[in-house]
Each structure stands twice: as C-alpha cells, then as structure tokens.
XYZ file of C-alpha atoms in Angstrom:
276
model
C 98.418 -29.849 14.935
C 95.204 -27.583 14.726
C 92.330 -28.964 16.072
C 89.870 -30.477 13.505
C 86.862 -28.438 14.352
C 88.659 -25.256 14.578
C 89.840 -25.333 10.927
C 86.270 -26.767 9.882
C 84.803 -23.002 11.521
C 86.902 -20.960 9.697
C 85.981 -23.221 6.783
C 82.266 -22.502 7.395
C 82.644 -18.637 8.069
C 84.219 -17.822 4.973
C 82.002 -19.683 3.186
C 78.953 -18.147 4.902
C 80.975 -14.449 3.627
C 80.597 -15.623 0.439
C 77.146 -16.606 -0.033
C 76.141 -13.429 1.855
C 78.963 -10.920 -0.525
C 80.693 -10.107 2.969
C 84.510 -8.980 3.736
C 86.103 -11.967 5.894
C 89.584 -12.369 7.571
C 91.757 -14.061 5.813
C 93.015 -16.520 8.135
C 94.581 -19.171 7.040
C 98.346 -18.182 7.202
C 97.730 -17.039 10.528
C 96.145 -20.378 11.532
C 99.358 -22.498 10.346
C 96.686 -23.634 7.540
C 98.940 -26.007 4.963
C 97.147 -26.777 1.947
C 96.523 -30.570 3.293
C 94.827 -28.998 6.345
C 92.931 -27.063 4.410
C 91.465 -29.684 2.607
C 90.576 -31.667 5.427
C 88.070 -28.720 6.538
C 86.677 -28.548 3.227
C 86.270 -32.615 3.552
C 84.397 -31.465 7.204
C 82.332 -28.549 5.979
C 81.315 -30.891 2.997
C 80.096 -33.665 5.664
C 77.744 -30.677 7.220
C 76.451 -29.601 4.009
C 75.131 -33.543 3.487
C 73.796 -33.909 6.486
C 71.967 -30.616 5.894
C 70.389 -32.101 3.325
C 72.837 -30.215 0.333
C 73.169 -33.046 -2.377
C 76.757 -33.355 -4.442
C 76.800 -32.729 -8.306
C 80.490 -33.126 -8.427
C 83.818 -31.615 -7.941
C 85.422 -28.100 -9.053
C 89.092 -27.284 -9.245
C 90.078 -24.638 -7.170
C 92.835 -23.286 -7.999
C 94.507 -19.084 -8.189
C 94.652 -18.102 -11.878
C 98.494 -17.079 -11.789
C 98.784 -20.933 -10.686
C 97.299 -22.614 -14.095
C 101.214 -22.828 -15.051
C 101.864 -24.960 -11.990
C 102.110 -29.108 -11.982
C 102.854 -28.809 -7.879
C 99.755 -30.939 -6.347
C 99.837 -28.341 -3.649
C 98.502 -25.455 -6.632
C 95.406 -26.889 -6.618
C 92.381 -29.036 -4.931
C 89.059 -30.052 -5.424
C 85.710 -28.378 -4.307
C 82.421 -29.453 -4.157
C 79.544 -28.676 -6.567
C 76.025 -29.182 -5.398
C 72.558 -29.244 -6.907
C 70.992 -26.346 -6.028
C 73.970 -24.361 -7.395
C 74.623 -25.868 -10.093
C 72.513 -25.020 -13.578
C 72.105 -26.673 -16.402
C 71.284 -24.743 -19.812
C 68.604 -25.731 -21.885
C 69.111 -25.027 -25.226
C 68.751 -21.062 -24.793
C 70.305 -18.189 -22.406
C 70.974 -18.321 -19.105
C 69.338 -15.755 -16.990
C 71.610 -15.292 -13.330
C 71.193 -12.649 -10.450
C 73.998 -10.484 -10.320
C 76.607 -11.486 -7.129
C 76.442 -9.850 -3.615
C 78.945 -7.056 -2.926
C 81.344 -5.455 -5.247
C 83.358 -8.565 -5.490
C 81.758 -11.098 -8.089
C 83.026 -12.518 -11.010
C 82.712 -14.833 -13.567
C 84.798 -17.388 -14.856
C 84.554 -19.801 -18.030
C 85.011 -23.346 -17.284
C 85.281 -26.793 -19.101
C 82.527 -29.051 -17.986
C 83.401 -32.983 -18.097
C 81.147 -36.163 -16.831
C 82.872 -38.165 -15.421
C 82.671 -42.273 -15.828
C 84.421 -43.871 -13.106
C 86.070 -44.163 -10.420
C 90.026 -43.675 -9.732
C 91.837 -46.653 -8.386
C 95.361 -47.174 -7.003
C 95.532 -49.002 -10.462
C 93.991 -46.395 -12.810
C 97.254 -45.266 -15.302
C 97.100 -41.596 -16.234
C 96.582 -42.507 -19.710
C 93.352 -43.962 -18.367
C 92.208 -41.145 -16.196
C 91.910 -39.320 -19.520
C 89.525 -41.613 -21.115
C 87.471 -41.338 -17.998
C 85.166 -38.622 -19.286
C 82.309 -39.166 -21.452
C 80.569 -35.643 -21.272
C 82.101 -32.455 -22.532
C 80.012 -28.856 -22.235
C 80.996 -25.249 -21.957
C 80.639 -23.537 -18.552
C 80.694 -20.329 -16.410
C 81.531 -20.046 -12.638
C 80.299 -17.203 -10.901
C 82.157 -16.231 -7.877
C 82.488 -13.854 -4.823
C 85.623 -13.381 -3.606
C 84.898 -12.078 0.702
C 88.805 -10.876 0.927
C 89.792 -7.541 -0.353
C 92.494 -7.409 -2.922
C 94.747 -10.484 -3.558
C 95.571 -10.501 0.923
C 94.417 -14.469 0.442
C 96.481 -17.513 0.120
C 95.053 -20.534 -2.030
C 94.201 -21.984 1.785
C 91.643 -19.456 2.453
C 90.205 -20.428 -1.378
C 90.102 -24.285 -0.443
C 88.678 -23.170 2.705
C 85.835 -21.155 1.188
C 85.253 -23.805 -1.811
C 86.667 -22.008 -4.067
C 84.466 -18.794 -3.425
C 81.665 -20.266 -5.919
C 77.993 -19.023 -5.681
C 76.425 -21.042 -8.893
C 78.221 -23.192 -11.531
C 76.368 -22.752 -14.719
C 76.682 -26.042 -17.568
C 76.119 -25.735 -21.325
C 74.447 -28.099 -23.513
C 76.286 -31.215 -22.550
C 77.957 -33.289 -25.650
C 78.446 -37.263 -25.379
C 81.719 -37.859 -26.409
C 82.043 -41.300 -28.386
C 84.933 -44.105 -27.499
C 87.080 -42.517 -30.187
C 86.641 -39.240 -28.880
C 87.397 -40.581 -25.590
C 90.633 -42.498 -26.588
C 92.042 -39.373 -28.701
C 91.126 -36.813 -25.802
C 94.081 -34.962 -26.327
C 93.998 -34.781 -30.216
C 89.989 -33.085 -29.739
C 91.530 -30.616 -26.998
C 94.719 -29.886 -28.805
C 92.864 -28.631 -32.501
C 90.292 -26.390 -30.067
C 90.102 -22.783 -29.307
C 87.732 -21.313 -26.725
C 86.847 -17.787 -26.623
C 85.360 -15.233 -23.857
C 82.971 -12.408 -24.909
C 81.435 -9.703 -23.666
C 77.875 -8.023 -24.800
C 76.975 -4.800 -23.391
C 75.206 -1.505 -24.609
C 78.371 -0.184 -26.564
C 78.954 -3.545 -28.360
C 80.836 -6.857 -28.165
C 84.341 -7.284 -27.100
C 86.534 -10.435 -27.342
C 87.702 -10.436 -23.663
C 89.780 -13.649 -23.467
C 90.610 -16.521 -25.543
C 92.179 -20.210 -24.938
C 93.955 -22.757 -26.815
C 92.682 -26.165 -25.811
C 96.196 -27.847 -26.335
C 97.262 -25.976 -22.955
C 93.598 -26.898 -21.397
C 94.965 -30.578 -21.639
C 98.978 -30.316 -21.246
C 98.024 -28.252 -18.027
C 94.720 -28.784 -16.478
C 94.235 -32.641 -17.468
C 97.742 -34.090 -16.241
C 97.393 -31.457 -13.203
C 94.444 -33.237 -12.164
C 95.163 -36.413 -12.598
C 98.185 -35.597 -9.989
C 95.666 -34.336 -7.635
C 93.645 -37.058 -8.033
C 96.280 -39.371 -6.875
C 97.077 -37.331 -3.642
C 93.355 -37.134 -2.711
C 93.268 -41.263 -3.278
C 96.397 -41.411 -1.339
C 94.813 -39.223 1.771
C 91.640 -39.674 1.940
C 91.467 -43.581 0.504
C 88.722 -43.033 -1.768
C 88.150 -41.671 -5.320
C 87.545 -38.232 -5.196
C 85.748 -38.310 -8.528
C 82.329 -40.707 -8.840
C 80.425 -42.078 -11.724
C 77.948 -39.483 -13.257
C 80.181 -36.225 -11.034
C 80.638 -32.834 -13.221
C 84.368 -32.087 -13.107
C 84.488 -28.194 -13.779
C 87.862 -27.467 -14.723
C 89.184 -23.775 -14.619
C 89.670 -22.214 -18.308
C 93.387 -20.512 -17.907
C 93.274 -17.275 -17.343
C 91.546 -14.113 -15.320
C 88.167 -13.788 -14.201
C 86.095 -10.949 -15.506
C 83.600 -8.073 -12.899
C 80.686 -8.957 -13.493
C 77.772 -5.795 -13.947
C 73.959 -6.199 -14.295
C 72.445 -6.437 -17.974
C 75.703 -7.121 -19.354
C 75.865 -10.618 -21.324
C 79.009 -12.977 -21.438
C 79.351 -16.105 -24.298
C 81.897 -18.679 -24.149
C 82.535 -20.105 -27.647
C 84.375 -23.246 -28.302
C 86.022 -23.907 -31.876
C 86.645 -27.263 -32.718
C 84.705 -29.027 -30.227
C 81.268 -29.374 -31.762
C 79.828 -27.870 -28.099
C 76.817 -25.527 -28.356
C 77.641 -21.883 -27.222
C 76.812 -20.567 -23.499
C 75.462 -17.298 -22.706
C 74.591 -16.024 -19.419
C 72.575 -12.662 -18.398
C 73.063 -10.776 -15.457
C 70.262 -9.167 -13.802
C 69.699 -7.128 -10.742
C-alpha cells in the first residue's frame, strides 16, 4: 500500500498546476492510485487547506463527463468547495477573470443546500428530501493534463480541477417541493448559451428527469460509500452540493458571455462574463 503522504503530494502538486494553468504528470495510474486511494489524499490535502486557514462551503461531484451514464460508486467522488472560490450572484451578472493557460472551461451545474446530515439510517427516499435550496450554477475549470491522458484518479486528486464555483440566485424549496423532488426535476429543462460578438448560440441543453434518475440516486450511492469509509457524513447542514449538469464542458474566451436557463424550476437565470 502507498504511503499516505506520498499520494497526499501528488494530490497537492496537481492541484497547485491548476490554480497556476500549468501542464502536470498525470500520475495516478503509474502510482497504483485506485479511486479509494485517491480519495483518501483528497481527504489529506483537504485537512491542509483547513489548517491553512481555507474554510469549506461544501462538496462538488467530480466526476468525467462520458461517466454521467454510470451508477458504479467508483465513477464518481466528492470534492471540496471553499469560500473564497465560491461566488454567489446577486441579482445581476457575474463578472469572472478568464482561466490560466489554454485549458479552462466552464461547466453548468445544479446548486442544492443541503439540510442534514446522512446516517447509516437515512433511506434513499430520504436523502432526496434532504435539500432545501435549489440555484443555477457554473464551474470554471482548468484542466493541467493535455488531452484526455488522465484517469478520474488524477481528477479526485486535483479536486476536480475547479478554480471558482459560481451560484445563482438561490430558491427555497418548500416541504412539498421537497417531498415531490423528482416530479419538479422531471417537468424541467435547462439550457446552455453562448453570447459573443456574432450572436447567441444554444450550446447545450438538459432534461431534468435524467438530472435526477442519474445524478440524484448516483449520489446518494456515493454518499453511502463515503459514510461507510470515512464514518462520517460527507454532506453537513447548510453545505452547497454542486452537482455536474450532463454533458461537455465548453473553452472558455475573454468577453464572451455564457447563461444557464432553467425551465420549469422557477430559478432566476445565471450569466457569467469573462474578462482578461
């Protein structure tokens, strides 16, 4: 077995090549990484960041896009959101500095709040009602490995290659809401857009019914394995769960403007500005 603070390194150099748009090695094959091992140096690099004085907003899945069809516990994990990367819209546009490097992207995300904790007890039916906070949301990433030469290791490893987390206008969602979850999600479409000098272009779109049947029950599965290993929730009372939107991520260029639109859910739309 590889020795705790080795795989807690490699976890902190590829997350230092992120924030700084640099090519790492993609290592993680090489270093017998399993996903489980892989999480357990996220679990250590996220002990350092506390101590450093980083402060936790919640937990992001991180998972490879071609993996969204997957119910394998081993497709996915959580990362860490923290404070001073995560950004909360106020009612208006969202101005963000253009990623590092040539690799950045952005992603569109559904933002819950979570309200509670996951027990050994908690049924999957009530994992679903656990959420009373629903808002739009945009991850903006930077991937440090040329090409698709990564395994979803090196992405657990590197916390899911996230710079900033961006929230929309966050919507309470009311005990009924809550209870009928997957009724709101299922009658929802959410849609990607693109404005730039020659126009606006739908670049992606999203039925919510396949937001739930996938992402929801996929977590909750995670959820359980995280319980199981680490012996405490990974989720906490008040945490942002950004959940990944299925589908690709989109280059992202300065002065170009991206809105996420969600039909059906009553949410206020989110757009975000690049700049240099």
């Amino acid at each position: 077995m590889l020795h705790a603070s080795r795989t807690s390194a490699y976890a902190h150099s590829v997350q230092a090549a992120v924030a700084a748009g640099k090519t790492a090695s993609p290592q993680a094959q090489r270093l017998g990484l399993a996903p489980r091992l892989a999480v357990t140096a996220l679990e250590a690099s996220h002990e350092a960041h506390i101590a450093s004085g980083y402060t936790r907003a919640g937990r992001s899945v991180i998972m490879r896009p071609e993996s969204t069809a997957s119910t394998t516990p081993e497709a996915a994990a959580f990362g860490y959101l923290y404070a001073h990367s995560t950004y909360c819209a106020q009612g208006g546009p969202v101005i963000a500095k253009t990623p590092p490097g040539k690799r950045g992207a952005l992603a569109p995300q559904l933002m819950l709040r979570c309200s509670g904790r996951i027990s050994g007890s908690t049924s999957q039916n009530q994992f679903a009602h656990m959420f009373d906070g629903l808002a739009l949301g945009f991850e903006v990433t930077s991937k440090p490995f040329r090409g698709d030469g990564y395994a979803i290791e090196d992405a657990i490893c590197g916390n899911g290659f996230v710079l900033e987390s961006i929230v929309g206008e966050m919507k309470g969602l009311s005990r009924h809401s809550r209870h009928n979850f997957s009724e709101v999600l299922a009658h929802s479409v959410i849609s990607i857009s693109n404005v730039n000098a020659s126009g606006s272009q739908l670049r992606s779109f999203c039925q919510g019914s396949r937001l739930y049947s996938v992402l929801i029950d996929q977590i909750y599965s995670q959820s359980v394995t995280y319980l199981n290993e680490f012996g405490s929730s990974p989720l906490r009372e008040g945490d942002y769960l950004a959940l990944p939107i299925p589908g690709r991520s989109f280059a992202v260029t300065a002065s170009d403007e991206w809105v996420c639109v969600a039909t059906g859910l009553q949410l206020e739309e989110l757009r975000v500005t690049f700049v240099k």
